[in-house]
mmCIF file of C-alpha atoms in Angstrom:
data_model
loop_
_atom_site.group_PDB
_atom_site.id
_atom_site.type_symbol
_atom_site.label_atom_id
_atom_site.label_comp_id
_atom_site.label_asym_id
_atom_site.label_seq_id
_atom_site.Cartn_x
_atom_site.Cartn_y
_atom_site.Cartn_z
ATOM 1 C CA MET A 16 -17.933 25.068 -19.765
ATOM 2 C CA ARG A 17 -20.554 24.041 -21.632
ATOM 3 C CA LEU A 18 -18.447 20.813 -22.894
ATOM 4 C CA ASN A 19 -16.969 20.831 -19.318
ATOM 5 C CA GLN A 20 -20.512 20.034 -18.390
ATOM 6 C CA VAL A 21 -21.182 17.335 -21.046
ATOM 7 C CA ILE A 22 -17.773 15.705 -20.848
ATOM 8 C CA GLU A 23 -18.772 15.326 -16.805
ATOM 9 C CA ASN A 24 -22.060 14.155 -17.247
ATOM 10 C CA ARG A 25 -20.420 11.482 -19.620
ATOM 11 C CA LEU A 26 -18.053 10.445 -17.111
ATOM 12 C CA VAL A 27 -20.105 10.022 -14.315
ATOM 13 C CA THR A 28 -22.188 7.124 -16.866
ATOM 14 C CA SER A 29 -19.048 5.562 -17.818
ATOM 15 C CA ASN A 30 -16.836 2.641 -16.266
ATOM 16 C CA ILE A 31 -13.380 3.688 -15.863
ATOM 17 C CA PRO A 32 -10.710 1.677 -15.630
ATOM 18 C CA MET A 33 -9.752 2.046 -11.526
ATOM 19 C CA GLN A 34 -6.263 2.824 -13.143
ATOM 20 C CA MET A 35 -7.808 5.779 -15.061
ATOM 21 C CA ARG A 36 -9.424 7.443 -11.938
ATOM 22 C CA ASN A 37 -6.594 9.990 -11.536
ATOM 23 C CA LEU A 38 -8.311 12.688 -14.244
ATOM 24 C CA VAL A 39 -8.743 16.351 -15.411
ATOM 25 C CA VAL A 40 -11.477 17.824 -16.718
ATOM 26 C CA ALA A 41 -10.546 21.110 -18.345
ATOM 27 C CA ASP A 42 -11.247 23.514 -21.710
ATOM 28 C CA GLY A 43 -13.534 20.814 -22.892
ATOM 29 C CA THR A 44 -11.483 17.688 -22.405
ATOM 30 C CA VAL A 45 -10.526 15.495 -20.199
ATOM 31 C CA THR A 46 -6.939 14.116 -19.144
ATOM 32 C CA PHE A 47 -6.275 10.081 -18.038
ATOM 33 C CA THR A 48 -2.863 10.006 -16.546
ATOM 34 C CA VAL A 49 -1.833 6.283 -15.103
ATOM 35 C CA LYS A 50 1.788 6.850 -13.071
ATOM 36 C CA LEU A 51 4.515 6.137 -15.022
ATOM 37 C CA GLU A 52 2.714 4.240 -17.782
ATOM 38 C CA PHE A 53 0.951 7.220 -20.094
ATOM 39 C CA SER A 54 -1.453 10.323 -20.197
ATOM 40 C CA CYS A 55 -4.466 10.839 -22.511
ATOM 41 C CA ARG A 56 -6.674 13.511 -23.677
ATOM 42 C CA LEU A 57 -10.052 13.187 -24.941
ATOM 43 C CA THR A 58 -12.805 14.901 -25.533
ATOM 44 C CA VAL A 59 -16.341 14.723 -26.781
ATOM 45 C CA LEU A 60 -17.960 15.925 -30.285
ATOM 46 C CA GLY A 61 -21.351 16.985 -29.154
ATOM 47 C CA ASP A 62 -24.035 16.024 -26.023
ATOM 48 C CA ASN A 63 -25.038 12.873 -27.884
ATOM 49 C CA ALA A 64 -24.789 10.430 -25.506
ATOM 50 C CA ASN A 65 -24.181 7.503 -28.304
ATOM 51 C CA LEU A 66 -21.292 9.896 -29.769
ATOM 52 C CA PRO A 67 -17.753 8.277 -29.155
ATOM 53 C CA TRP A 68 -15.034 9.648 -27.167
ATOM 54 C CA THR A 69 -12.414 11.583 -29.550
ATOM 55 C CA LEU A 70 -8.498 10.723 -28.395
ATOM 56 C CA LEU A 71 -6.831 13.857 -29.370
ATOM 57 C CA ASN A 72 -3.217 12.980 -27.995
ATOM 58 C CA VAL A 73 -1.310 9.852 -26.235
ATOM 59 C CA ASP A 74 1.530 11.008 -24.132
ATOM 60 C CA MET A 75 3.595 8.014 -23.321
ATOM 61 C CA LEU A 76 5.437 8.544 -19.926
ATOM 62 C CA VAL A 77 7.744 5.489 -20.104
ATOM 63 C CA GLU A 78 11.319 6.766 -20.090
ATOM 64 C CA ASP A 79 14.813 5.368 -20.554
ATOM 65 C CA ARG A 80 17.256 8.156 -18.176
ATOM 66 C CA GLU A 81 19.950 5.330 -17.965
ATOM 67 C CA THR A 82 20.960 4.873 -21.602
ATOM 68 C CA GLY A 83 18.215 6.683 -23.584
ATOM 69 C CA GLN A 84 20.319 10.057 -23.743
ATOM 70 C CA GLY A 85 16.555 12.164 -23.639
ATOM 71 C CA LYS A 86 15.275 10.527 -26.651
ATOM 72 C CA ALA A 87 11.847 9.628 -26.818
ATOM 73 C CA LEU A 88 11.306 5.832 -27.445
ATOM 74 C CA MET A 89 8.483 6.203 -29.930
ATOM 75 C CA HIS A 90 8.704 7.920 -33.358
ATOM 76 C CA SER A 91 5.891 10.356 -34.252
ATOM 77 C CA LEU A 92 4.676 7.831 -37.132
ATOM 78 C CA GLN A 93 4.521 4.858 -34.068
ATOM 79 C CA THR A 94 2.585 7.296 -32.078
ATOM 80 C CA GLY A 95 0.473 7.990 -34.613
ATOM 81 C CA TYR A 96 -0.617 4.539 -35.301
ATOM 82 C CA VAL A 97 -1.014 4.045 -31.321
ATOM 83 C CA VAL A 98 -3.512 7.431 -31.092
ATOM 84 C CA GLY A 99 -5.666 5.603 -34.389
ATOM 85 C CA LEU A 100 -5.685 1.773 -32.620
ATOM 86 C CA ALA A 101 -6.631 3.615 -29.306
ATOM 87 C CA GLN A 102 -9.282 5.769 -31.131
ATOM 88 C CA SER A 103 -10.800 2.102 -33.340
ATOM 89 C CA ARG A 104 -11.399 0.812 -29.757
ATOM 90 C CA LEU A 105 -13.152 3.725 -28.835
ATOM 91 C CA ASN A 106 -15.321 3.622 -32.043
ATOM 92 C CA ASP A 107 -16.209 0.347 -31.364
ATOM 93 C CA PRO A 108 -20.028 0.243 -31.402
ATOM 94 C CA ALA A 109 -20.076 -3.538 -30.331
ATOM 95 C CA ALA A 110 -17.747 -2.504 -27.220
ATOM 96 C CA SER A 111 -19.254 -2.667 -23.434
ATOM 97 C CA ASN A 112 -16.520 -0.428 -22.146
ATOM 98 C CA PRO A 113 -14.476 1.512 -24.632
ATOM 99 C CA LEU A 114 -12.523 3.249 -22.242
ATOM 100 C CA GLU A 115 -11.467 0.122 -20.823
ATOM 101 C CA ASP A 116 -10.443 -1.025 -24.132
ATOM 102 C CA MET A 117 -8.695 1.861 -24.794
ATOM 103 C CA TYR A 118 -6.783 1.498 -21.798
ATOM 104 C CA ASN A 119 -6.241 -2.277 -22.702
ATOM 105 C CA VAL A 120 -4.003 -0.657 -25.615
ATOM 106 C CA LEU A 121 -2.080 1.775 -23.963
ATOM 107 C CA HIS A 122 -1.200 -0.003 -20.962
ATOM 108 C CA SER A 123 0.040 -3.084 -22.766
ATOM 109 C CA LEU A 124 2.143 -0.631 -24.947
ATOM 110 C CA ALA A 125 3.701 0.856 -21.624
ATOM 111 C CA GLN A 126 4.645 -2.393 -20.356
ATOM 112 C CA LEU A 127 6.231 -3.438 -23.703
ATOM 113 C CA LEU A 128 8.225 -0.180 -23.932
ATOM 114 C CA GLN A 129 8.881 -0.539 -19.828
ATOM 115 C CA LEU A 130 10.687 -4.174 -21.035
ATOM 116 C CA GLU A 131 12.377 -2.982 -24.203
ATOM 117 C CA VAL A 132 14.097 0.023 -21.760
ATOM 118 C CA LEU A 133 15.145 -3.023 -19.021
ATOM 119 C CA ASN A 134 16.416 -4.688 -21.726
ATOM 120 C CA ASN A 135 18.649 -2.731 -23.383
ATOM 121 C CA GLN A 136 19.843 -1.429 -19.874
ATOM 122 C CA VAL A 137 21.075 -4.542 -18.921
ATOM 123 C CA MET A 138 22.646 -5.381 -22.319
ATOM 124 C CA ARG A 139 24.502 -2.228 -22.064
ATOM 125 C CA LEU A 140 25.580 -3.317 -18.316
ATOM 126 C CA CYS A 141 26.623 -6.834 -19.824
ATOM 127 C CA GLN A 142 28.744 -4.743 -22.440
ATOM 128 C CA ASP A 143 29.780 -1.866 -19.903
ATOM 129 C CA ARG A 144 30.999 -3.880 -16.816
ATOM 130 C CA LEU A 145 29.386 -6.565 -15.659
ATOM 131 C CA GLY A 146 29.451 -9.362 -18.265
ATOM 132 C CA MET A 147 30.832 -11.692 -16.201
ATOM 133 C CA TYR A 148 27.932 -11.281 -13.194
ATOM 134 C CA ILE A 149 24.580 -10.988 -15.196
ATOM 135 C CA ARG A 150 23.118 -12.403 -18.461
ATOM 136 C CA VAL A 151 19.890 -12.224 -20.264
ATOM 137 C CA GLU A 152 18.629 -15.934 -19.917
ATOM 138 C CA GLU A 153 15.350 -14.715 -21.969
ATOM 139 C CA TYR A 154 13.333 -12.029 -23.524
ATOM 140 C CA ILE A 155 9.977 -12.211 -24.973
ATOM 141 C CA LEU A 156 8.805 -9.198 -26.265
ATOM 142 C CA GLY A 157 6.380 -7.155 -24.256
ATOM 143 C CA LYS A 158 5.668 -10.325 -22.089
ATOM 144 C CA ALA A 159 9.080 -11.011 -20.100
ATOM 145 C CA LEU A 160 12.352 -10.059 -19.352
ATOM 146 C CA THR A 161 15.007 -12.629 -17.220
ATOM 147 C CA ILE A 162 17.740 -12.088 -15.866
ATOM 148 C CA SER A 163 20.761 -14.086 -14.209
ATOM 149 C CA TYR A 164 23.002 -12.547 -11.519
ATOM 150 C CA TRP A 165 25.740 -13.875 -9.055
ATOM 151 C CA ARG A 166 26.820 -16.192 -11.980
ATOM 152 C CA GLU A 167 30.394 -16.742 -10.813
ATOM 153 C CA LEU A 168 28.985 -18.390 -7.437
ATOM 154 C CA ALA A 169 26.801 -20.531 -9.042
ATOM 155 C CA ASN A 170 29.483 -23.131 -9.563
ATOM 156 C CA THR A 171 30.673 -22.657 -5.768
ATOM 157 C CA ASP A 172 26.920 -23.533 -4.556
ATOM 158 C CA PRO A 173 25.840 -27.416 -4.834
ATOM 159 C CA ILE A 174 21.771 -26.204 -4.219
ATOM 160 C CA HIS A 175 21.927 -23.329 -7.099
ATOM 161 C CA GLN A 176 24.441 -24.463 -9.524
ATOM 162 C CA ASP A 177 21.932 -26.244 -11.805
ATOM 163 C CA VAL A 178 19.742 -22.644 -11.686
ATOM 164 C CA GLY A 179 21.343 -19.939 -10.490
ATOM 165 C CA TRP A 180 19.622 -17.056 -8.885
ATOM 166 C CA ARG A 181 17.347 -15.326 -11.792
ATOM 167 C CA LEU A 182 14.945 -12.196 -11.660
ATOM 168 C CA SER A 183 11.786 -12.347 -14.103
ATOM 169 C CA ILE A 184 10.470 -9.093 -14.744
ATOM 170 C CA GLN A 185 7.239 -9.826 -16.799
ATOM 171 C CA VAL A 186 3.381 -9.323 -17.032
ATOM 172 C CA ASP A 187 1.023 -10.609 -14.516
ATOM 173 C CA PRO A 188 0.144 -14.018 -15.940
ATOM 174 C CA HIS A 189 -3.334 -13.732 -13.851
ATOM 175 C CA ASP A 190 -4.302 -9.567 -14.146
ATOM 176 C CA THR A 191 -2.848 -8.030 -17.167
ATOM 177 C CA LYS A 192 -4.002 -4.967 -16.044
ATOM 178 C CA ARG A 193 -1.734 -4.475 -13.357
ATOM 179 C CA PRO A 194 1.679 -3.112 -13.107
ATOM 180 C CA LEU A 195 4.583 -5.323 -14.542
ATOM 181 C CA MET A 196 5.940 -7.890 -11.002
ATOM 182 C CA LEU A 197 8.808 -9.714 -10.292
ATOM 183 C CA ALA A 198 9.354 -13.339 -9.583
ATOM 184 C CA HIS A 199 12.160 -14.327 -8.121
ATOM 185 C CA SER A 200 14.156 -17.890 -8.294
ATOM 186 C CA PRO A 201 14.780 -18.896 -5.735
ATOM 187 C CA THR A 202 11.678 -17.642 -4.373
ATOM 188 C CA LEU A 203 11.677 -14.350 -1.720
ATOM 189 C CA THR A 204 9.802 -14.173 1.335
ATOM 190 C CA LEU A 205 6.927 -11.694 1.123
ATOM 191 C CA LYS A 206 8.874 -8.865 2.763
ATOM 192 C CA GLU A 207 11.601 -9.598 0.639
ATOM 193 C CA ALA A 208 9.951 -9.307 -2.608
ATOM 194 C CA GLN A 209 8.367 -6.162 -1.285
ATOM 195 C CA LEU A 210 11.760 -4.476 -0.930
ATOM 196 C CA ALA A 211 13.568 -5.740 -3.625
ATOM 197 C CA GLU A 212 10.535 -4.283 -5.754
ATOM 198 C CA ARG A 213 10.481 -0.937 -4.615
ATOM 199 C CA SER A 214 12.794 0.223 -7.194
ATOM 200 C CA MET A 215 10.239 -0.600 -10.000
ATOM 201 C CA ARG A 216 7.540 1.641 -8.673
ATOM 202 C CA THR A 217 9.693 5.000 -9.276
ATOM 203 C CA GLU A 218 9.903 7.315 -11.895
ATOM 204 C CA ARG A 219 13.587 6.057 -12.687
ATOM 205 C CA LEU A 220 12.970 3.091 -14.841
ATOM 206 C CA SER A 221 16.616 0.989 -13.956
ATOM 207 C CA VAL A 222 17.811 -2.308 -14.198
ATOM 208 C CA GLU A 223 20.785 -1.652 -12.137
ATOM 209 C CA SER A 224 18.801 -0.271 -9.118
ATOM 210 C CA LEU A 225 16.500 -3.356 -9.412
ATOM 211 C CA LEU A 226 19.254 -5.621 -8.936
ATOM 212 C CA VAL A 227 21.174 -4.027 -6.428
ATOM 213 C CA HIS A 228 18.044 -4.415 -4.385
ATOM 214 C CA THR A 229 17.368 -8.015 -5.260
ATOM 215 C CA ILE A 230 21.313 -8.356 -4.298
ATOM 216 C CA TYR A 231 20.924 -6.827 -1.217
ATOM 217 C CA VAL A 232 17.886 -8.858 -0.341
ATOM 218 C CA ARG A 233 19.721 -12.109 -1.049
ATOM 219 C CA THR A 234 22.706 -10.855 0.765
ATOM 220 C CA ARG A 235 20.943 -10.063 3.751
ATOM 221 C CA ALA A 236 18.943 -13.451 3.710
ATOM 222 C CA ARG A 237 22.306 -15.467 3.179
ATOM 223 C CA LEU A 238 23.916 -13.693 6.362
ATOM 224 C CA THR A 239 20.965 -14.351 8.357
ATOM 225 C CA ASP A 240 21.245 -18.136 7.516
ATOM 226 C CA LEU A 241 24.832 -18.012 8.576
#
């Protein structure tokens, strides 16, 4: 109970990133959970305010339920390296906001894993069923994944035959702390883009669902034009 109070006092005086405000203090630890990204458990080794947080463990919440067959995305050695890297941010005496620095490390890793999962899924779709219709145009590790679709229609549409229809899942260039964003080419209206983006904010990370939602929105827009 005493340690819980110490942690609660430390949290009151800490600058906690907005994304990490979902937290639970229990059994002498505090657990931060960022939905669909990661969960991490920390403690303190004394009531001295200058002591750094101690990171006990990290659980990455990114899953590949489509092609991963229930396997963990990271080896235990990789997880250990990540814990060490995040702890180094917490230990840095020059850091003005160590919790935010730790968040940046784990958030960037979660986005890298999300993009890797989506890339693996689209490559499997191309190989198994949809190779004539979709293609990975560009994949930048940890940054962006660009997929083209309706490829069979590009040659019959003089407006889009040079560019085609593309969907890019990417780190927000204006705010890297935000979740992955979608960029559409040609552009969608705000309402259409929000509808297409719904499948990105679910427990089941699925590039096929994302493509289905996007093509549904495109189809409705084309029917409206007609």
